[in-house]
mmCIF file of C-alpha atoms in Angstrom:
data_model
loop_
_atom_site.group_PDB
_atom_site.id
_atom_site.type_symbol
_atom_site.label_atom_id
_atom_site.label_comp_id
_atom_site.label_asym_id
_atom_site.label_seq_id
_atom_site.Cartn_x
_atom_site.Cartn_y
_atom_site.Cartn_z
ATOM 1 C CA MET A 1 31.066 29.383 26.563
ATOM 2 C CA LYS A 2 28.231 27.269 27.650
ATOM 3 C CA LEU A 3 27.696 27.572 31.331
ATOM 4 C CA VAL A 4 25.098 25.113 33.117
ATOM 5 C CA ARG A 5 23.964 24.128 36.501
ATOM 6 C CA TYR A 6 23.403 20.357 37.166
ATOM 7 C CA GLY A 7 22.459 17.968 39.758
ATOM 8 C CA PRO A 8 19.118 17.572 42.019
ATOM 9 C CA SER A 9 16.812 20.393 42.317
ATOM 10 C CA GLY A 10 18.266 22.735 44.967
ATOM 11 C CA GLN A 11 21.509 21.123 45.077
ATOM 12 C CA GLU A 12 22.848 22.452 41.675
ATOM 13 C CA LYS A 13 26.515 22.761 40.961
ATOM 14 C CA PRO A 14 28.080 24.945 38.368
ATOM 15 C CA GLY A 15 29.409 23.389 35.161
ATOM 16 C CA LEU A 16 30.473 24.068 31.781
ATOM 17 C CA VAL A 17 29.769 22.189 28.647
ATOM 18 C CA ASP A 18 32.852 21.533 26.261
ATOM 19 C CA ALA A 19 33.164 21.399 22.487
ATOM 20 C CA GLN A 20 32.200 17.754 22.603
ATOM 21 C CA GLY A 21 29.066 18.151 24.593
ATOM 22 C CA GLN A 22 30.606 16.874 27.902
ATOM 23 C CA VAL A 23 29.494 18.498 30.981
ATOM 24 C CA ARG A 24 32.585 19.418 33.104
ATOM 25 C CA ASP A 25 32.463 20.335 36.639
ATOM 26 C CA LEU A 26 33.084 24.102 37.548
ATOM 27 C CA SER A 27 32.751 23.985 41.406
ATOM 28 C CA GLY A 28 36.360 24.139 42.004
ATOM 29 C CA HIS A 29 36.596 27.557 40.295
ATOM 30 C CA VAL A 30 33.343 29.295 40.936
ATOM 31 C CA ALA A 31 30.416 28.982 43.772
ATOM 32 C CA ASP A 32 27.654 28.847 41.203
ATOM 33 C CA VAL A 33 26.502 30.573 37.983
ATOM 34 C CA ASP A 34 24.577 33.663 39.309
ATOM 35 C CA GLY A 35 24.519 37.363 39.400
ATOM 36 C CA ASP A 36 27.820 37.603 41.170
ATOM 37 C CA LEU A 37 29.522 35.700 38.561
ATOM 38 C CA LEU A 38 27.887 37.454 35.738
ATOM 39 C CA SER A 39 28.973 40.835 36.993
ATOM 40 C CA SER A 40 32.477 40.177 37.634
ATOM 41 C CA PRO A 41 34.831 40.755 34.647
ATOM 42 C CA GLU A 42 37.595 39.002 36.393
ATOM 43 C CA GLN A 43 35.866 35.866 37.320
ATOM 44 C CA TRP A 44 34.348 35.887 33.842
ATOM 45 C CA ALA A 45 37.820 36.212 32.337
ATOM 46 C CA ARG A 46 39.162 33.284 34.333
ATOM 47 C CA LEU A 47 36.422 30.839 33.252
ATOM 48 C CA SER A 48 36.791 32.206 29.359
ATOM 49 C CA ALA A 49 40.716 31.232 30.127
ATOM 50 C CA LEU A 50 39.999 27.573 31.435
ATOM 51 C CA ASP A 51 41.171 24.723 29.499
ATOM 52 C CA ALA A 52 37.877 22.700 29.379
ATOM 53 C CA SER A 53 39.601 19.411 29.082
ATOM 54 C CA GLY A 54 41.307 19.723 32.236
ATOM 55 C CA LEU A 55 37.973 20.174 34.145
ATOM 56 C CA PRO A 56 36.495 17.035 35.967
ATOM 57 C CA PRO A 57 33.962 15.304 33.582
ATOM 58 C CA VAL A 58 30.408 14.853 35.102
ATOM 59 C CA SER A 59 29.534 11.056 34.400
ATOM 60 C CA GLY A 60 26.056 9.309 34.152
ATOM 61 C CA PRO A 61 22.794 11.021 33.381
ATOM 62 C CA VAL A 62 22.844 14.731 33.979
ATOM 63 C CA ARG A 63 19.797 16.655 35.129
ATOM 64 C CA TYR A 64 20.160 20.292 34.208
ATOM 65 C CA GLY A 65 18.933 22.936 36.474
ATOM 66 C CA PRO A 66 18.132 26.547 35.521
ATOM 67 C CA PRO A 67 21.406 27.793 34.310
ATOM 68 C CA VAL A 68 21.265 30.943 36.371
ATOM 69 C CA ALA A 69 20.663 30.848 40.129
ATOM 70 C CA ARG A 70 18.793 33.226 42.321
ATOM 71 C CA VAL A 71 17.136 35.007 39.332
ATOM 72 C CA GLY A 72 15.735 38.465 40.829
ATOM 73 C CA LYS A 73 13.143 38.728 38.079
ATOM 74 C CA ILE A 74 11.919 37.702 34.709
ATOM 75 C CA VAL A 75 10.898 40.508 32.504
ATOM 76 C CA CYS A 76 8.601 39.371 29.690
ATOM 77 C CA VAL A 77 7.750 40.897 26.361
ATOM 78 C CA GLY A 78 4.221 40.310 24.928
ATOM 79 C CA LEU A 79 3.310 40.267 21.377
ATOM 80 C CA ASN A 80 6.848 40.819 20.074
ATOM 81 C CA TYR A 81 6.557 38.918 17.040
ATOM 82 C CA ALA A 82 4.755 40.491 14.198
ATOM 83 C CA ASP A 83 3.592 37.135 12.799
ATOM 84 C CA HIS A 84 2.351 36.020 16.438
ATOM 85 C CA ALA A 85 0.422 39.123 16.956
ATOM 86 C CA ALA A 86 -1.397 38.455 13.353
ATOM 87 C CA GLU A 87 -2.255 34.981 14.338
ATOM 88 C CA THR A 88 -3.834 36.120 17.780
ATOM 89 C CA GLY A 89 -5.731 39.112 16.116
ATOM 90 C CA ALA A 90 -3.707 41.897 17.977
ATOM 91 C CA ALA A 91 -2.641 45.111 16.628
ATOM 92 C CA ILE A 92 1.251 45.608 16.374
ATOM 93 C CA PRO A 93 2.220 47.397 19.670
ATOM 94 C CA ALA A 94 3.652 50.800 19.335
ATOM 95 C CA GLU A 95 5.778 50.202 22.517
ATOM 96 C CA PRO A 96 6.996 46.844 24.079
ATOM 97 C CA ILE A 97 4.141 45.340 26.211
ATOM 98 C CA LEU A 98 5.797 44.326 29.587
ATOM 99 C CA PHE A 99 4.833 41.977 32.332
ATOM 100 C CA LEU A 100 6.725 40.043 35.123
ATOM 101 C CA LYS A 101 7.015 36.302 35.948
ATOM 102 C CA PRO A 102 7.786 35.270 39.727
ATOM 103 C CA SER A 103 11.221 33.445 40.299
ATOM 104 C CA SER A 104 8.802 30.798 41.947
ATOM 105 C CA SER A 105 7.809 29.664 38.469
ATOM 106 C CA ILE A 106 11.301 28.632 37.202
ATOM 107 C CA VAL A 107 12.278 25.115 36.935
ATOM 108 C CA GLY A 108 14.921 23.178 34.929
ATOM 109 C CA PRO A 109 14.787 22.581 31.168
ATOM 110 C CA ASP A 110 13.639 19.079 31.424
ATOM 111 C CA ASP A 111 11.535 19.297 34.591
ATOM 112 C CA THR A 112 7.933 18.306 34.712
ATOM 113 C CA VAL A 113 5.401 21.224 33.779
ATOM 114 C CA VAL A 114 2.406 21.016 36.130
ATOM 115 C CA ILE A 115 -1.036 21.909 34.872
ATOM 116 C CA PRO A 116 -2.634 24.244 37.267
ATOM 117 C CA ARG A 117 -5.718 23.083 39.405
ATOM 118 C CA GLY A 118 -9.002 23.701 37.055
ATOM 119 C CA SER A 119 -6.824 24.826 34.029
ATOM 120 C CA VAL A 120 -8.404 24.265 30.635
ATOM 121 C CA LYS A 121 -6.010 26.539 28.574
ATOM 122 C CA THR A 122 -2.507 25.833 29.541
ATOM 123 C CA ASP A 123 -0.158 26.976 26.493
ATOM 124 C CA TRP A 124 3.242 26.832 25.343
ATOM 125 C CA GLU A 125 5.576 29.573 23.980
ATOM 126 C CA VAL A 126 9.211 29.095 22.967
ATOM 127 C CA GLU A 127 11.304 32.231 23.698
ATOM 128 C CA LEU A 128 14.667 33.735 23.551
ATOM 129 C CA GLY A 129 15.826 34.669 27.061
ATOM 130 C CA VAL A 130 18.303 37.426 27.466
ATOM 131 C CA VAL A 131 20.553 36.940 30.622
ATOM 132 C CA ILE A 132 21.678 40.500 32.056
ATOM 133 C CA GLY A 133 25.443 40.698 33.095
ATOM 134 C CA ARG A 134 25.727 44.402 34.360
ATOM 135 C CA LYS A 135 23.199 46.550 36.070
ATOM 136 C CA ALA A 136 21.134 48.433 33.551
ATOM 137 C CA SER A 137 19.315 51.728 34.305
ATOM 138 C CA TYR A 138 18.426 54.435 31.721
ATOM 139 C CA VAL A 139 20.869 52.762 29.167
ATOM 140 C CA THR A 140 20.656 53.687 25.366
ATOM 141 C CA GLU A 141 20.346 51.169 22.694
ATOM 142 C CA ALA A 142 23.998 51.789 21.657
ATOM 143 C CA GLU A 143 24.946 50.558 25.130
ATOM 144 C CA ALA A 144 22.506 47.822 25.753
ATOM 145 C CA MET A 145 24.272 45.140 24.501
ATOM 146 C CA ASP A 146 27.320 45.796 26.979
ATOM 147 C CA HIS A 147 24.828 44.872 29.733
ATOM 148 C CA VAL A 148 24.040 41.461 28.254
ATOM 149 C CA ALA A 149 25.944 38.197 29.771
ATOM 150 C CA GLY A 150 24.289 35.633 27.187
ATOM 151 C CA TYR A 151 21.246 33.807 26.187
ATOM 152 C CA THR A 152 19.140 30.847 26.979
ATOM 153 C CA VAL A 153 16.029 29.062 25.993
ATOM 154 C CA VAL A 154 12.586 29.948 27.896
ATOM 155 C CA ASN A 155 9.245 28.192 27.682
ATOM 156 C CA ASP A 156 6.900 30.958 28.738
ATOM 157 C CA VAL A 157 4.111 28.502 29.734
ATOM 158 C CA SER A 158 0.910 30.248 30.070
ATOM 159 C CA GLU A 159 -2.600 29.608 31.190
ATOM 160 C CA ARG A 160 -4.819 31.699 28.821
ATOM 161 C CA GLU A 161 -7.990 31.415 30.567
ATOM 162 C CA TYR A 162 -6.327 33.114 33.624
ATOM 163 C CA GLN A 163 -4.361 35.519 31.663
ATOM 164 C CA LEU A 164 -7.288 36.775 29.409
ATOM 165 C CA GLU A 165 -10.636 36.047 31.164
ATOM 166 C CA ARG A 166 -9.904 36.479 34.753
ATOM 167 C CA GLY A 167 -9.558 40.131 34.809
ATOM 168 C CA GLY A 168 -6.535 42.140 35.755
ATOM 169 C CA GLN A 169 -2.968 41.994 34.132
ATOM 170 C CA TRP A 170 -1.491 39.050 32.476
ATOM 171 C CA ASP A 171 0.696 37.997 35.431
ATOM 172 C CA LYS A 172 -1.874 35.446 36.887
ATOM 173 C CA GLY A 173 -1.905 33.397 33.754
ATOM 174 C CA LYS A 174 1.828 33.344 33.610
ATOM 175 C CA GLY A 175 3.065 32.919 37.055
ATOM 176 C CA CYS A 176 2.058 29.511 38.027
ATOM 177 C CA ASP A 177 4.598 27.000 39.495
ATOM 178 C CA THR A 178 6.814 25.234 36.702
ATOM 179 C CA PHE A 179 5.661 27.978 34.224
ATOM 180 C CA SER A 180 9.214 28.961 33.361
ATOM 181 C CA PRO A 181 11.478 25.885 32.280
ATOM 182 C CA ILE A 182 14.789 27.768 31.662
ATOM 183 C CA GLY A 183 17.929 26.350 29.971
ATOM 184 C CA PRO A 184 19.842 23.874 29.235
ATOM 185 C CA TRP A 185 22.630 26.437 29.040
ATOM 186 C CA LEU A 186 23.431 29.958 29.525
ATOM 187 C CA VAL A 187 25.444 30.684 26.318
ATOM 188 C CA SER A 188 27.980 33.725 26.477
ATOM 189 C CA LYS A 189 26.937 36.369 23.895
ATOM 190 C CA ASP A 190 30.266 36.056 22.161
ATOM 191 C CA GLU A 191 29.044 32.816 20.988
ATOM 192 C CA VAL A 192 25.802 34.404 19.349
ATOM 193 C CA PRO A 193 26.915 37.046 17.018
ATOM 194 C CA ASP A 194 23.389 38.078 16.003
ATOM 195 C CA PRO A 195 20.478 37.312 18.448
ATOM 196 C CA GLN A 196 18.184 38.634 15.611
ATOM 197 C CA ASN A 197 18.839 35.715 13.276
ATOM 198 C CA LEU A 198 17.882 32.653 15.319
ATOM 199 C CA GLY A 199 15.647 29.824 14.461
ATOM 200 C CA LEU A 200 13.320 28.755 17.309
ATOM 201 C CA TRP A 201 10.708 25.761 17.330
ATOM 202 C CA LEU A 202 8.391 23.803 19.730
ATOM 203 C CA GLU A 203 6.691 20.451 19.245
ATOM 204 C CA VAL A 204 3.848 19.034 21.178
ATOM 205 C CA ASN A 205 3.703 15.101 21.087
ATOM 206 C CA GLY A 206 5.899 15.082 18.038
ATOM 207 C CA ARG A 207 3.933 17.624 16.150
ATOM 208 C CA ARG A 208 5.499 21.057 15.315
ATOM 209 C CA TYR A 209 3.624 23.880 16.055
ATOM 210 C CA GLN A 210 6.164 26.779 16.361
ATOM 211 C CA ASP A 211 8.762 27.103 13.698
ATOM 212 C CA GLY A 212 10.127 30.699 13.590
ATOM 213 C CA SER A 213 12.820 33.229 13.591
ATOM 214 C CA THR A 214 14.135 36.156 16.037
ATOM 215 C CA ARG A 215 14.099 37.941 12.659
ATOM 216 C CA THR A 216 10.561 38.850 12.950
ATOM 217 C CA MET A 217 10.817 40.444 16.471
ATOM 218 C CA ILE A 218 9.265 43.775 16.371
ATOM 219 C CA PHE A 219 11.498 45.052 18.986
ATOM 220 C CA PRO A 220 15.060 43.599 19.074
ATOM 221 C CA VAL A 221 17.049 42.804 21.991
ATOM 222 C CA ALA A 222 19.103 46.088 22.224
ATOM 223 C CA ARG A 223 15.681 47.862 22.349
ATOM 224 C CA LEU A 224 14.298 45.905 24.784
ATOM 225 C CA VAL A 225 17.015 46.198 27.327
ATOM 226 C CA SER A 226 17.306 50.063 26.775
ATOM 227 C CA TYR A 227 13.386 50.288 27.061
ATOM 228 C CA ILE A 228 12.837 48.049 29.972
ATOM 229 C CA SER A 229 15.827 50.021 31.818
ATOM 230 C CA GLU A 230 13.669 53.115 31.609
ATOM 231 C CA PHE A 231 10.893 51.628 33.929
ATOM 232 C CA MET A 232 13.074 49.429 36.163
ATOM 233 C CA SER A 233 16.795 48.494 36.791
ATOM 234 C CA LEU A 234 17.876 45.294 35.436
ATOM 235 C CA TRP A 235 20.254 43.372 37.612
ATOM 236 C CA PRO A 236 22.958 40.903 36.871
ATOM 237 C CA GLY A 237 21.204 37.400 36.637
ATOM 238 C CA ASP A 238 17.594 38.957 35.603
ATOM 239 C CA ILE A 239 16.169 37.377 32.525
ATOM 240 C CA ILE A 240 14.199 39.199 29.823
ATOM 241 C CA THR A 241 12.047 36.685 27.614
ATOM 242 C CA THR A 242 11.646 38.496 24.275
ATOM 243 C CA GLY A 243 8.402 37.096 22.964
ATOM 244 C CA THR A 244 7.082 34.113 20.856
ATOM 245 C CA PRO A 245 6.800 33.296 17.046
ATOM 246 C CA PRO A 246 3.361 32.085 15.786
ATOM 247 C CA GLY A 247 2.026 28.706 16.622
ATOM 248 C CA VAL A 248 0.833 28.771 20.101
ATOM 249 C CA GLY A 249 -1.997 26.712 21.137
ATOM 250 C CA LEU A 250 -4.157 29.838 21.335
ATOM 251 C CA GLY A 251 -3.723 30.534 17.734
ATOM 252 C CA GLN A 252 -4.942 27.231 16.391
ATOM 253 C CA LYS A 253 -8.062 26.880 14.604
ATOM 254 C CA PRO A 254 -9.561 25.481 16.806
ATOM 255 C CA PRO A 255 -7.255 26.271 19.822
ATOM 256 C CA VAL A 256 -5.179 23.205 21.153
ATOM 257 C CA TYR A 257 -4.206 23.479 24.793
ATOM 258 C CA LEU A 258 -1.861 21.238 26.785
ATOM 259 C CA LYS A 259 -3.473 18.307 29.096
ATOM 260 C CA ALA A 260 -1.578 15.902 31.432
ATOM 261 C CA GLY A 261 0.532 13.431 29.619
ATOM 262 C CA ASP A 262 1.613 15.610 26.852
ATOM 263 C CA THR A 263 5.398 16.112 26.106
ATOM 264 C CA MET A 264 6.743 19.563 24.661
ATOM 265 C CA ARG A 265 10.181 19.826 22.864
ATOM 266 C CA LEU A 266 11.537 23.125 22.079
ATOM 267 C CA GLY A 267 14.853 24.630 21.269
ATOM 268 C CA ILE A 268 16.761 27.702 19.902
ATOM 269 C CA GLU A 269 19.599 27.386 17.251
ATOM 270 C CA GLY A 270 22.917 27.161 19.128
ATOM 271 C CA LEU A 271 21.287 27.408 22.389
ATOM 272 C CA GLY A 272 20.045 23.752 23.177
ATOM 273 C CA GLU A 273 16.868 21.985 23.662
ATOM 274 C CA GLN A 274 14.261 21.437 26.366
ATOM 275 C CA ARG A 275 11.733 18.435 26.904
ATOM 276 C CA GLN A 276 9.068 18.509 29.391
ATOM 277 C CA ALA A 277 6.277 15.914 30.169
ATOM 278 C CA THR A 278 3.017 17.487 31.761
ATOM 279 C CA ARG A 279 1.036 16.243 34.718
ATOM 280 C CA ALA A 280 -1.911 17.291 36.511
ATOM 281 C CA TRP A 281 -1.799 19.364 39.766
ATOM 282 C CA SER A 282 -1.915 17.504 42.924
ATOM 283 C CA ARG A 283 -1.217 18.357 46.599
#
């Protein structure tokens, strides 16, 4: 099942993508795609049993919004690909590196990314997003996947100067407005039999910089859900971003960073694609 939220920003409606790629309206069946829906086995079962061909088709150009409404938090994992750690010269972490992105950074998958005022090192990172469906607190790795609703594509846009040269934690380089394009779809976990075997890629202005696989994750999805749940409760609708493969701008020789007018395209096998144009900050 591929769930979406479509329509103007702030006015999105719930939808479903059928087997032919047609967006179908779900507003007659659910209020929204959010934590309440994800945590309700009854509503989830009703959606799974729907005949998609009987749902109203959505005509015309469709703007996809973030596929989950009212995300409580985005928990991010740094340096979780062995080959990405190598390109940045970092040691392989003994435990997952965690940081948070604010919900105010979330935009739709094809919305504009704003280069922050004064930024000279805005970078890209394609990442597998894990959407939580049941509260997770002190869960074991064996239990972890029971708390996952599905997966999505995330671009963990980052300002490297703010992240690495301005003191403090990574958060200030990760949380700028528009720095978390999410979507287009929330793909239910039954359609992703092995999240540790997905290709993921990213292009800037038609040049492919990232072309990796979740096989090279240091800490797999089940480990991450379990580990994070030791330090904070994960709630339905929360999203874990699981790290990025090599090919970020910081790792180029010399480094390459985004500028106004650039275009990013990125995607993950079976989870859809994103496309963002960039623009300079303005009031």
